[in-house]
């Protein structure tokens, strides 16, 4: 087990190196110059040159990459070209909103996905199943920006129940913070629930026809106990996989939703950094997101152990 | 006696109403102090140092923190701001600025001539407009604690306009900060403005607070000039990239003002009782620059052919839509300003395909592709380019429309070998000397001998009438040499909450003399 864990974590090193190199290359070979974005349209060539030297952008690419790796190994992700703040600090600032939003969105997705999926499996081929299929298709098909804007129009502009945008950190109280994230969590959670509905339905159907479920029914257990204690528990492994993948994807920043709701999360940070060509931030975020993706997958793999005793590492 | 129960109440109400009316009429318009002003910006500024960049978002925030020696009034004339009085020598080469006393920086230090000298010298290095001015500057010195002398190598007529402009601003900051940052933007934002910098949480907000030691001028407020009073306790700027979200935020009362809303929604928002769309009446020129270093468009005949092929009305109609929000005119400056001119008007808005074909043939054009850089990041640039390209194709030109994000356009247009035309917007500038097309260093690189000589005379002439005479000739030259295509002008629209009284729509936010709603 320890060897397995150590192996998984050590495997992160080559992954991060490759991702770091690819992102470094992509940012440098994409047209666009951070210095010109920073100085504005009318900057004179000599000013552009001076700032480029100042930021170390005039050095050969190999040297720039080497310096970046040498610092990153020590946990120093450099300094943003724009606000001159440490990249580590900037990422930490943006991680909070994204984690909160991801947790809320996954909660929304589960609260919808599991009950609807269960009902859909239990009443297979009934009108309830058809309705859940329609809901899932709609959820998967609706673009998140449209859903987000529609939620704003209805719940913020029309009814005035919830704020239309922005973010309040937890330090300003749990309710103000959650209130600001409810609409974006819905906008993200609804489409993600579609996948969960379908997965819960199909894995539950697999399990329901298994022998031990028939046995449980035969020995006179209440249907509630059969479904929740026996069937659903055994259907959990594939569901866990989907939830893990969805959560990991959300941690990479829900770019569109964060932009629509002006949430200062990782997604917004990536977009604004790419548009400005803020190389140190783009590289830093990629490393952090890659690490969290790998770690979430690791946690999911470990959760299999808890859910299914047959799994051994 | 039986009284009707309501009589007393009615009597009391009438009395209260009378009292309220009397108090209101005698109390005068003492503006409300306190509260927070909330502005939704179009995005995150690259820096808050307005000296180092011409980026509009930076100027929008920086104009509240920093001040210059001069500031523009409503008719775009530079008026003293940090300067108390000034003199110009008869030969136009020595400017003596006497500073106001008891003006304090946000770090409690009093403003002195040394700070001004250091700030201006830094602006001459890091500011693109400062660098233009400093080509003519011989020396800037502190004559005494409150007097700054600027000596020029040659007269430079638009000097005061350059010193008053909020973008690439000649921002005055403490000497220590100015001298510590000779390259790139400063990290400490300390000025003399009505609001001081408090915090900047990236992608979340920029918070400013009233500068309690602010000493306002005494003249009547007049756009950026005159008395500035920080009425609100705080001003908070939020970066909100999505325009629909900015609008919804004002409708729901989360923001007081939203920067640049989409013009398509103007009519709809005008009917909304919660908000007021405000037109900023100094617009943006929608322009196409020609590359004078490309073998194709270095040929003036070919540039003229493209100019006469274009019909500006449909371009602006498709791009902007609502006719309230754009203007078609050959003049770069509106009627009523000193710079209004119709010289060269016969080249504007022609849309003559036959003449375009003739001119192209004379230029020896044989259908070589004209590479035109544009972006989808600003949808108006893309729309205008697409309509114009269609018109040009109809006139026999081969147009290779190349779409990048904005940063890609900015990088490519700096390389003369990669393009023939690019689309951009040119913000309002109060003096024609500030227009990019005249700068031989700006992509497009217009430096014909006639233009260079005329422009030199124009910037040296001190007398306004002489400058106007030269301006007409330059204005005509912009058309006859087809240095760029100015299609027209469109106006930005800011959205404000209806309850926010006293808001001034202007190219850069005026946050002072503005009472907060709550």
Coordinates of N, CA, C and O in Angstrom, one line a residue, chain A residues 89-238:
Chain A
X89 N 1.0 33.2 -4.5 CA 0.0 33.9 -3.7 C -1.2 34.1 -4.6 O -2.4 33.9 -4.1
X90 N -1.0 34.5 -5.8 CA -2.1 34.7 -6.7 C -3.0 33.4 -6.9 O -4.2 33.5 -6.8
X91 N -2.3 32.3 -7.1 CA -3.0 31.1 -7.2 C -3.8 30.7 -6.0 O -5.0 30.4 -6.0
X92 N -3.2 30.9 -4.8 CA -3.9 30.6 -3.5 C -5.1 31.5 -3.4 O -6.2 31.0 -3.0
X93 N -5.0 32.8 -3.9 CA -6.2 33.7 -3.8 C -7.3 33.1 -4.7 O -8.5 33.3 -4.4
X94 N -7.0 32.6 -5.8 CA -8.0 32.1 -6.8 C -8.5 30.7 -6.5 O -9.5 30.3 -7.1
X95 N -7.7 30.0 -5.7 CA -8.1 28.6 -5.5 C -9.4 28.5 -4.6 O -10.2 27.6 -4.9
X96 N -9.5 29.4 -3.6 CA -10.6 29.3 -2.7 C -12.0 29.3 -3.4 O -12.8 28.4 -3.3
X97 N -12.2 30.4 -4.2 CA -13.5 30.4 -5.0 C -13.8 29.2 -5.8 O -14.9 28.7 -5.9
X98 N -12.7 28.7 -6.5 CA -12.9 27.6 -7.4 C -13.2 26.3 -6.6 O -14.1 25.6 -6.9
X99 N -12.5 26.1 -5.4 CA -12.8 24.9 -4.6 C -14.3 25.0 -4.1 O -15.0 24.0 -4.2
X100 N -14.7 26.2 -3.6 CA -16.0 26.3 -3.0 C -17.1 26.1 -4.1 O -18.0 25.4 -3.9
X101 N -16.8 26.7 -5.3 CA -17.7 26.5 -6.4 C -17.8 25.0 -6.8 O -18.9 24.5 -7.1
X102 N -16.7 24.4 -6.9 CA -16.6 23.0 -7.3 C -17.4 22.1 -6.3 O -18.2 21.2 -6.7
X103 N -17.2 22.4 -5.0 CA -17.9 21.6 -4.0 C -19.4 21.8 -4.1 O -20.2 20.8 -4.1
X104 N -19.8 23.0 -4.2 CA -21.2 23.3 -4.3 C -21.8 22.7 -5.6 O -22.9 22.1 -5.6
X105 N -21.1 22.8 -6.7 CA -21.6 22.3 -8.0 C -21.8 20.8 -7.9 O -22.7 20.3 -8.4
X106 N -20.8 20.2 -7.3 CA -20.8 18.7 -7.3 C -22.0 18.3 -6.3 O -22.6 17.3 -6.6
X107 N -22.2 19.1 -5.3 CA -23.3 18.8 -4.4 C -24.6 18.9 -5.2 O -25.5 18.0 -5.1
X108 N -24.8 20.0 -5.9 CA -26.0 20.1 -6.7 C -26.1 19.0 -7.7 O -27.2 18.3 -7.8
X109 N -25.0 18.6 -8.3 CA -25.1 17.5 -9.3 C -25.5 16.2 -8.7 O -26.3 15.4 -9.2
X110 N -25.0 15.9 -7.5 CA -25.3 14.7 -6.8 C -26.7 14.7 -6.3 O -27.4 13.7 -6.4
X111 N -27.1 15.9 -5.7 CA -28.5 16.0 -5.2 C -29.6 15.7 -6.3 O -30.6 15.2 -6.0
X112 N -29.2 16.1 -7.5 CA -30.1 15.8 -8.6 C -29.9 14.5 -9.2 O -30.8 13.7 -9.4
X113 N -28.6 14.2 -9.4 CA -28.2 13.0 -10.2 C -28.6 11.7 -9.5 O -29.2 10.8 -10.2
X114 N -28.3 11.6 -8.2 CA -28.6 10.3 -7.6 C -30.1 9.9 -7.5 O -30.5 8.9 -8.0
X115 N -30.9 10.8 -6.9 CA -32.3 10.5 -6.8 C -33.0 10.2 -8.2 O -33.7 9.2 -8.4
X116 N -32.7 11.1 -9.1 CA -33.3 11.0 -10.4 C -32.8 9.7 -11.1 O -33.6 8.9 -11.7
X117 N -31.5 9.4 -10.9 CA -31.0 8.2 -11.5 C -31.6 6.9 -10.9 O -31.9 6.0 -11.6
X118 N -31.8 6.9 -9.6 CA -32.3 5.8 -8.9 C -33.8 5.6 -9.3 O -34.2 4.5 -9.7
X119 N -34.5 6.7 -9.4 CA -36.0 6.6 -9.8 C -36.0 6.0 -11.2 O -36.8 5.2 -11.5
X120 N -35.1 6.6 -12.0 CA -35.1 6.2 -13.4 C -34.8 4.7 -13.6 O -35.5 4.0 -14.4
X121 N -33.9 4.1 -12.7 CA -33.6 2.7 -12.8 C -34.8 1.9 -12.3 O -35.1 0.8 -12.8
X122 N -35.4 2.3 -11.1 CA -36.4 1.5 -10.5 C -37.7 1.5 -11.4 O -38.3 0.4 -11.5
X123 N -38.0 2.6 -12.0 CA -39.1 2.6 -12.9 C -38.7 2.6 -14.4 O -39.1 3.4 -15.2
X124 N -37.9 1.6 -14.7 CA -37.3 1.5 -16.0 C -38.4 1.5 -17.1 O -39.4 0.8 -16.9
X125 N -38.2 2.3 -18.1 CA -39.1 2.3 -19.3 C -40.4 2.9 -19.0 O -41.3 2.9 -19.8
X126 N -40.6 3.4 -17.8 CA -41.9 4.1 -17.5 C -41.8 5.6 -17.9 O -40.7 6.0 -18.4
X127 N -42.8 6.4 -17.7 CA -42.8 7.8 -18.1 C -41.7 8.5 -17.3 O -41.1 9.5 -17.7
X128 N -41.6 8.0 -16.0 CA -40.6 8.7 -15.1 C -39.2 8.5 -15.7 O -38.4 9.5 -15.7
X129 N -38.9 7.3 -16.3 CA -37.6 7.1 -16.9 C -37.4 8.0 -18.1 O -36.3 8.6 -18.3
X130 N -38.5 8.1 -18.9 CA -38.4 8.9 -20.1 C -38.1 10.4 -19.7 O -37.3 11.0 -20.3
X131 N -38.8 10.8 -18.6 CA -38.6 12.2 -18.2 C -37.2 12.4 -17.8 O -36.6 13.5 -18.1
X132 N -36.7 11.5 -17.0 CA -35.3 11.7 -16.5 C -34.3 11.7 -17.7 O -33.3 12.4 -17.7
X133 N -34.6 10.8 -18.7 CA -33.7 10.8 -19.9 C -33.8 12.2 -20.6 O -32.7 12.8 -21.0
X134 N -35.0 12.7 -20.7 CA -35.1 14.1 -21.3 C -34.3 15.1 -20.5 O -33.6 15.9 -21.1
X135 N -34.5 15.0 -19.2 CA -33.7 16.0 -18.3 C -32.2 15.9 -18.5 O -31.5 16.9 -18.6
X136 N -31.8 14.6 -18.6 CA -30.3 14.4 -18.7 C -29.9 14.9 -20.1 O -28.8 15.6 -20.2
X137 N -30.6 14.7 -21.1 CA -30.2 15.1 -22.5 C -30.2 16.7 -22.5 O -29.3 17.3 -23.0
X138 N -31.2 17.3 -21.9 CA -31.3 18.7 -21.8 C -30.1 19.3 -21.1 O -29.4 20.2 -21.6
X139 N -29.8 18.6 -19.9 CA -28.6 19.1 -19.1 C -27.3 19.0 -19.9 O -26.5 19.9 -19.8
X140 N -27.2 17.9 -20.7 CA -25.9 17.7 -21.4 C -25.8 18.7 -22.6 O -24.8 19.1 -23.0
X141 N -27.0 19.1 -23.1 CA -27.0 19.8 -24.4 C -26.9 21.4 -24.2 O -26.4 22.1 -25.0
X142 N -27.5 21.8 -23.0 CA -27.6 23.3 -22.8 C -26.2 23.9 -22.6 O -25.4 23.4 -21.7
X143 N -25.8 24.9 -23.3 CA -24.4 25.5 -23.1 C -24.4 26.2 -21.7 O -25.4 26.8 -21.4
X144 N -23.3 26.1 -21.0 CA -23.3 26.6 -19.7 C -23.4 28.1 -19.6 O -24.0 28.7 -18.7
X145 N -22.9 28.8 -20.7 CA -23.0 30.3 -20.6 C -24.5 30.7 -20.7 O -24.9 31.6 -20.1
X146 N -25.2 30.0 -21.6 CA -26.6 30.3 -21.8 C -27.4 30.0 -20.5 O -28.2 30.9 -20.0
X147 N -27.1 28.9 -19.9 CA -27.8 28.5 -18.6 C -27.5 29.6 -17.6 O -28.4 30.1 -16.9
X148 N -26.2 30.0 -17.5 CA -25.8 30.9 -16.5 C -26.5 32.3 -16.7 O -27.1 32.8 -15.7
X149 N -26.5 32.8 -17.9 CA -27.2 34.0 -18.2 C -28.6 34.0 -17.9 O -29.3 34.9 -17.4
X150 N -29.3 32.8 -18.3 CA -30.7 32.6 -18.0 C -31.0 32.7 -16.5 O -32.0 33.3 -16.1
X151 N -30.2 32.0 -15.8 CA -30.4 32.0 -14.3 C -30.2 33.4 -13.8 O -31.0 33.8 -12.9
X152 N -29.3 34.2 -14.3 CA -29.1 35.6 -13.8 C -30.4 36.4 -14.2 O -30.9 37.1 -13.3
X153 N -30.9 36.2 -15.4 CA -32.0 37.0 -15.8 C -33.2 36.6 -14.9 O -33.9 37.5 -14.5
X154 N -33.4 35.4 -14.6 CA -34.6 35.0 -13.9 C -34.4 35.3 -12.4 O -35.2 36.0 -11.8
X155 N -33.4 34.8 -11.8 CA -33.3 34.9 -10.3 C -32.7 36.1 -9.8 O -32.9 36.5 -8.6
X156 N -31.8 36.8 -10.6 CA -31.2 38.0 -10.1 C -31.9 39.3 -10.6 O -32.5 40.1 -9.8
X157 N -32.0 39.4 -11.9 CA -32.6 40.6 -12.5 C -34.1 40.6 -12.3 O -34.7 41.6 -11.9
X158 N -34.8 39.4 -12.6 CA -36.2 39.4 -12.5 C -36.8 39.3 -11.1 O -37.4 40.2 -10.6
X159 N -36.4 38.2 -10.4 CA -37.0 38.0 -9.1 C -36.2 38.7 -8.0 O -36.7 39.0 -6.9
X160 N -34.9 39.0 -8.2 CA -34.1 39.7 -7.2 C -33.8 38.9 -6.0 O -33.6 39.5 -4.9
X161 N -33.8 37.6 -6.1 CA -33.6 36.7 -5.0 C -32.1 36.6 -4.7 O -31.7 36.5 -3.5
X162 N -31.3 36.5 -5.7 CA -29.9 36.2 -5.5 C -29.0 37.2 -6.3 O -29.5 37.8 -7.2
X163 N -27.8 37.4 -5.8 CA -26.9 38.4 -6.5 C -26.5 37.8 -7.9 O -26.5 36.6 -8.1
X164 N -26.3 38.7 -8.8 CA -26.1 38.3 -10.2 C -24.6 37.9 -10.4 O -24.3 37.1 -11.3
X165 N -23.7 38.4 -9.6 CA -22.3 38.1 -9.9 C -21.5 38.4 -8.7 O -22.0 38.9 -7.7
X166 N -20.2 38.0 -8.7 CA -19.3 38.4 -7.7 C -19.0 37.2 -6.7 O -19.6 36.2 -6.9
X167 N -18.2 37.5 -5.8 CA -17.8 36.5 -4.8 C -17.5 37.1 -3.5 O -17.0 38.2 -3.4
X168 N -18.0 36.4 -2.4 CA -17.7 36.9 -1.0 C -16.9 35.7 -0.4 O -17.5 34.6 -0.4
X169 N -15.8 36.0 0.2 CA -15.0 34.9 0.8 C -15.7 34.4 2.1 O -16.6 35.2 2.6
X170 N -15.4 33.2 2.6 CA -16.1 32.7 3.7 C -15.9 33.6 5.0 O -16.7 33.5 5.9
X171 N -14.8 34.4 5.0 CA -14.5 35.2 6.1 C -15.7 36.2 6.3 O -15.8 36.8 7.4
X172 N -16.5 36.5 5.3 CA -17.6 37.4 5.4 C -18.9 36.7 5.7 O -19.9 37.3 5.6
X173 N -18.7 35.5 6.2 CA -19.9 34.7 6.6 C -20.3 33.6 5.6 O -20.1 33.8 4.4
X174 N -20.8 32.5 6.2 CA -21.2 31.4 5.3 C -22.3 31.7 4.3 O -22.2 31.5 3.1
X175 N -23.4 32.3 4.8 CA -24.5 32.6 3.9 C -24.2 33.6 2.8 O -24.5 33.2 1.6
X176 N -23.6 34.7 3.1 CA -23.3 35.6 2.0 C -22.4 35.0 1.0 O -22.6 35.1 -0.2
X177 N -21.5 34.1 1.4 CA -20.6 33.4 0.5 C -21.4 32.4 -0.4 O -21.2 32.4 -1.6
X178 N -22.2 31.6 0.3 CA -22.9 30.6 -0.5 C -24.0 31.3 -1.4 O -24.2 30.8 -2.5
X179 N -24.6 32.3 -0.9 CA -25.6 33.1 -1.7 C -25.0 33.5 -3.1 O -25.7 33.4 -4.1
X180 N -23.8 34.0 -3.0 CA -23.1 34.4 -4.3 C -22.8 33.3 -5.2 O -22.7 33.5 -6.4
X181 N -22.7 32.1 -4.6 CA -22.2 30.9 -5.4 C -23.4 30.0 -5.9 O -23.2 29.1 -6.7
X182 N -24.6 30.3 -5.4 CA -25.7 29.4 -5.7 C -26.0 29.4 -7.2 O -26.1 28.3 -7.7
X183 N -26.2 30.5 -7.8 CA -26.5 30.5 -9.2 C -25.4 29.8 -10.1 O -25.7 29.0 -10.9
X184 N -24.1 30.2 -9.9 CA -23.1 29.5 -10.6 C -23.0 28.1 -10.3 O -22.8 27.2 -11.2
X185 N -23.3 27.7 -9.1 CA -23.3 26.2 -8.7 C -24.4 25.5 -9.5 O -24.2 24.4 -9.9
X186 N -25.5 26.2 -9.6 CA -26.6 25.6 -10.4 C -26.2 25.4 -11.8 O -26.5 24.4 -12.5
X187 N -25.7 26.5 -12.4 CA -25.3 26.6 -13.8 C -24.3 25.5 -14.1 O -24.3 24.9 -15.2
X188 N -23.4 25.1 -13.1 CA -22.4 24.1 -13.3 C -23.0 22.7 -13.0 O -22.7 21.7 -13.6
X189 N -23.8 22.7 -11.9 CA -24.3 21.4 -11.4 C -25.3 20.8 -12.3 O -25.3 19.5 -12.4
X190 N -26.2 21.5 -12.9 CA -27.3 20.9 -13.7 C -26.7 20.1 -14.9 O -27.0 19.0 -15.0
X191 N -25.8 20.7 -15.7 CA -25.2 19.9 -16.8 C -24.4 18.7 -16.3 O -24.5 17.6 -16.9
X192 N -23.7 18.9 -15.2 CA -23.0 17.7 -14.6 C -23.8 16.6 -14.1 O -23.5 15.5 -14.1
X193 N -25.1 17.0 -13.6 CA -26.0 16.0 -13.1 C -26.4 15.1 -14.2 O -26.7 13.9 -13.9
X194 N -26.4 15.5 -15.4 CA -26.9 14.7 -16.5 C -26.1 13.4 -16.6 O -26.6 12.3 -16.7
X195 N -24.8 13.6 -16.5 CA -23.9 12.4 -16.6 C -24.1 11.5 -15.4 O -24.2 10.2 -15.6
X196 N -24.3 12.1 -14.3 CA -24.5 11.3 -13.1 C -25.8 10.5 -13.1 O -25.8 9.3 -12.8
X197 N -26.8 11.1 -13.6 CA -28.1 10.5 -13.8 C -27.9 9.2 -14.6 O -28.4 8.1 -14.2
X198 N -27.3 9.3 -15.7 CA -27.2 8.2 -16.6 C -26.3 7.1 -16.0 O -26.6 5.9 -16.2
X199 N -25.2 7.5 -15.3 CA -24.3 6.5 -14.7 C -25.0 5.8 -13.6 O -24.9 4.5 -13.5
X200 N -25.8 6.5 -12.7 CA -26.5 5.9 -11.6 C -27.5 4.9 -12.2 O -27.6 3.8 -11.7
X201 N -28.2 5.3 -13.2 CA -29.2 4.5 -13.8 C -28.6 3.2 -14.3 O -29.0 2.1 -13.9
X202 N -27.6 3.3 -15.1 CA -27.1 2.1 -15.7 C -26.4 1.2 -14.7 O -26.6 -0.1 -14.8
X203 N -25.6 1.7 -13.8 CA -24.9 0.8 -12.9 C -25.9 0.2 -11.9 O -25.7 -0.9 -11.5
X204 N -27.0 0.9 -11.5 CA -28.0 0.4 -10.7 C -28.7 -0.8 -11.4 O -29.0 -1.8 -10.8
X205 N -29.0 -0.6 -12.7 CA -29.7 -1.6 -13.4 C -28.9 -2.9 -13.5 O -29.4 -4.0 -13.3
X206 N -27.5 -2.7 -13.6 CA -26.6 -3.9 -13.6 C -26.8 -4.6 -12.3 O -26.9 -5.9 -12.3
X207 N -26.8 -3.9 -11.2 CA -26.7 -4.5 -9.9 C -28.1 -5.1 -9.6 O -28.1 -6.2 -9.0
X208 N -29.2 -4.4 -9.9 CA -30.5 -4.9 -9.5 C -30.8 -6.3 -10.1 O -31.5 -7.1 -9.4
X209 N -30.2 -6.6 -11.3 CA -30.5 -7.9 -11.8 C -29.5 -9.0 -11.3 O -29.6 -10.1 -11.7
X210 N -28.7 -8.6 -10.3 CA -27.7 -9.5 -9.8 C -28.4 -10.5 -8.8 O -29.4 -10.2 -8.3
X211 N -27.7 -11.7 -8.7 CA -28.3 -12.7 -7.8 C -28.5 -12.3 -6.4 O -29.6 -12.6 -5.8
X212 N -27.5 -11.6 -5.8 CA -27.7 -11.3 -4.4 C -28.8 -10.3 -4.1 O -29.4 -10.3 -3.0
X213 N -29.2 -9.5 -5.1 CA -30.4 -8.6 -4.9 C -31.7 -9.5 -4.9 O -32.5 -9.3 -4.1
X214 N -31.7 -10.4 -5.8 CA -32.8 -11.3 -5.8 C -32.9 -12.1 -4.5 O -34.0 -12.2 -3.9
X215 N -31.7 -12.5 -4.0 CA -31.7 -13.2 -2.7 C -32.2 -12.3 -1.6 O -33.0 -12.7 -0.7
X216 N -31.8 -11.0 -1.6 CA -32.2 -10.1 -0.5 C -33.7 -9.9 -0.6 O -34.3 -9.9 0.5
X217 N -34.2 -9.8 -1.8 CA -35.7 -9.6 -1.9 C -36.4 -10.9 -1.4 O -37.4 -10.9 -0.7
X218 N -35.8 -12.1 -1.8 CA -36.4 -13.3 -1.5 C -36.5 -13.6 0.0 O -37.4 -14.2 0.5
X219 N -35.4 -13.0 0.8 CA -35.5 -13.3 2.2 C -36.4 -12.2 2.9 O -36.4 -12.1 4.1
X220 N -37.1 -11.4 2.1 CA -38.1 -10.5 2.7 C -37.7 -9.2 3.2 O -38.4 -8.6 3.9
X221 N -36.5 -8.7 2.7 CA -36.1 -7.4 3.1 C -37.0 -6.3 2.5 O -37.5 -6.5 1.4
X222 N -37.1 -5.2 3.2 CA -37.9 -4.1 2.7 C -37.2 -3.6 1.4 O -36.0 -3.6 1.3
X223 N -38.0 -3.2 0.4 CA -37.4 -2.7 -0.9 C -36.4 -1.6 -0.6 O -35.4 -1.5 -1.3
X224 N -36.8 -0.7 0.3 CA -35.9 0.5 0.7 C -34.5 0.0 1.1 O -33.5 0.4 0.6
X225 N -34.5 -1.1 1.9 CA -33.2 -1.6 2.4 C -32.5 -2.3 1.2 O -31.3 -2.2 1.0
X226 N -33.2 -3.0 0.4 CA -32.6 -3.7 -0.8 C -31.9 -2.7 -1.7 O -30.8 -2.9 -2.0
X227 N -32.6 -1.6 -2.0 CA -32.1 -0.6 -2.9 C -30.9 0.1 -2.3 O -29.8 0.2 -2.9
X228 N -31.1 0.7 -1.1 CA -30.1 1.6 -0.6 C -28.9 0.9 0.1 O -27.8 1.3 -0.1
X229 N -29.2 -0.2 0.8 CA -28.1 -0.9 1.5 C -27.4 -1.8 0.6 O -26.1 -1.9 0.6
X230 N -28.1 -2.5 -0.3 CA -27.4 -3.6 -1.1 C -27.1 -3.1 -2.5 O -26.0 -3.1 -2.9
X231 N -28.1 -2.6 -3.2 CA -27.9 -2.3 -4.6 C -27.1 -1.1 -4.8 O -26.0 -1.1 -5.5
X232 N -27.5 0.0 -4.2 CA -26.8 1.3 -4.5 C -25.4 1.3 -4.1 O -24.5 1.8 -4.7
X233 N -25.1 0.7 -3.0 CA -23.8 0.6 -2.4 C -22.8 -0.1 -3.4 O -21.7 0.3 -3.6
X234 N -23.3 -1.1 -4.0 CA -22.5 -1.9 -5.0 C -22.4 -1.2 -6.3 O -21.5 -1.4 -7.1
X235 N -23.4 -0.2 -6.6 CA -23.3 0.5 -7.8 C -22.4 1.8 -7.7 O -22.2 2.5 -8.6
X236 N -21.9 1.9 -6.5 CA -21.1 3.2 -6.2 C -19.8 3.3 -6.9 O -19.4 4.4 -7.3
X237 N -19.1 2.2 -7.2 CA -17.8 2.4 -7.8 C -17.7 3.2 -9.1 O -17.0 4.1 -9.2
X238 N -18.6 2.8 -10.1 CA -18.5 3.6 -11.3 C -19.0 5.0 -11.1 O -18.5 6.0 -11.7

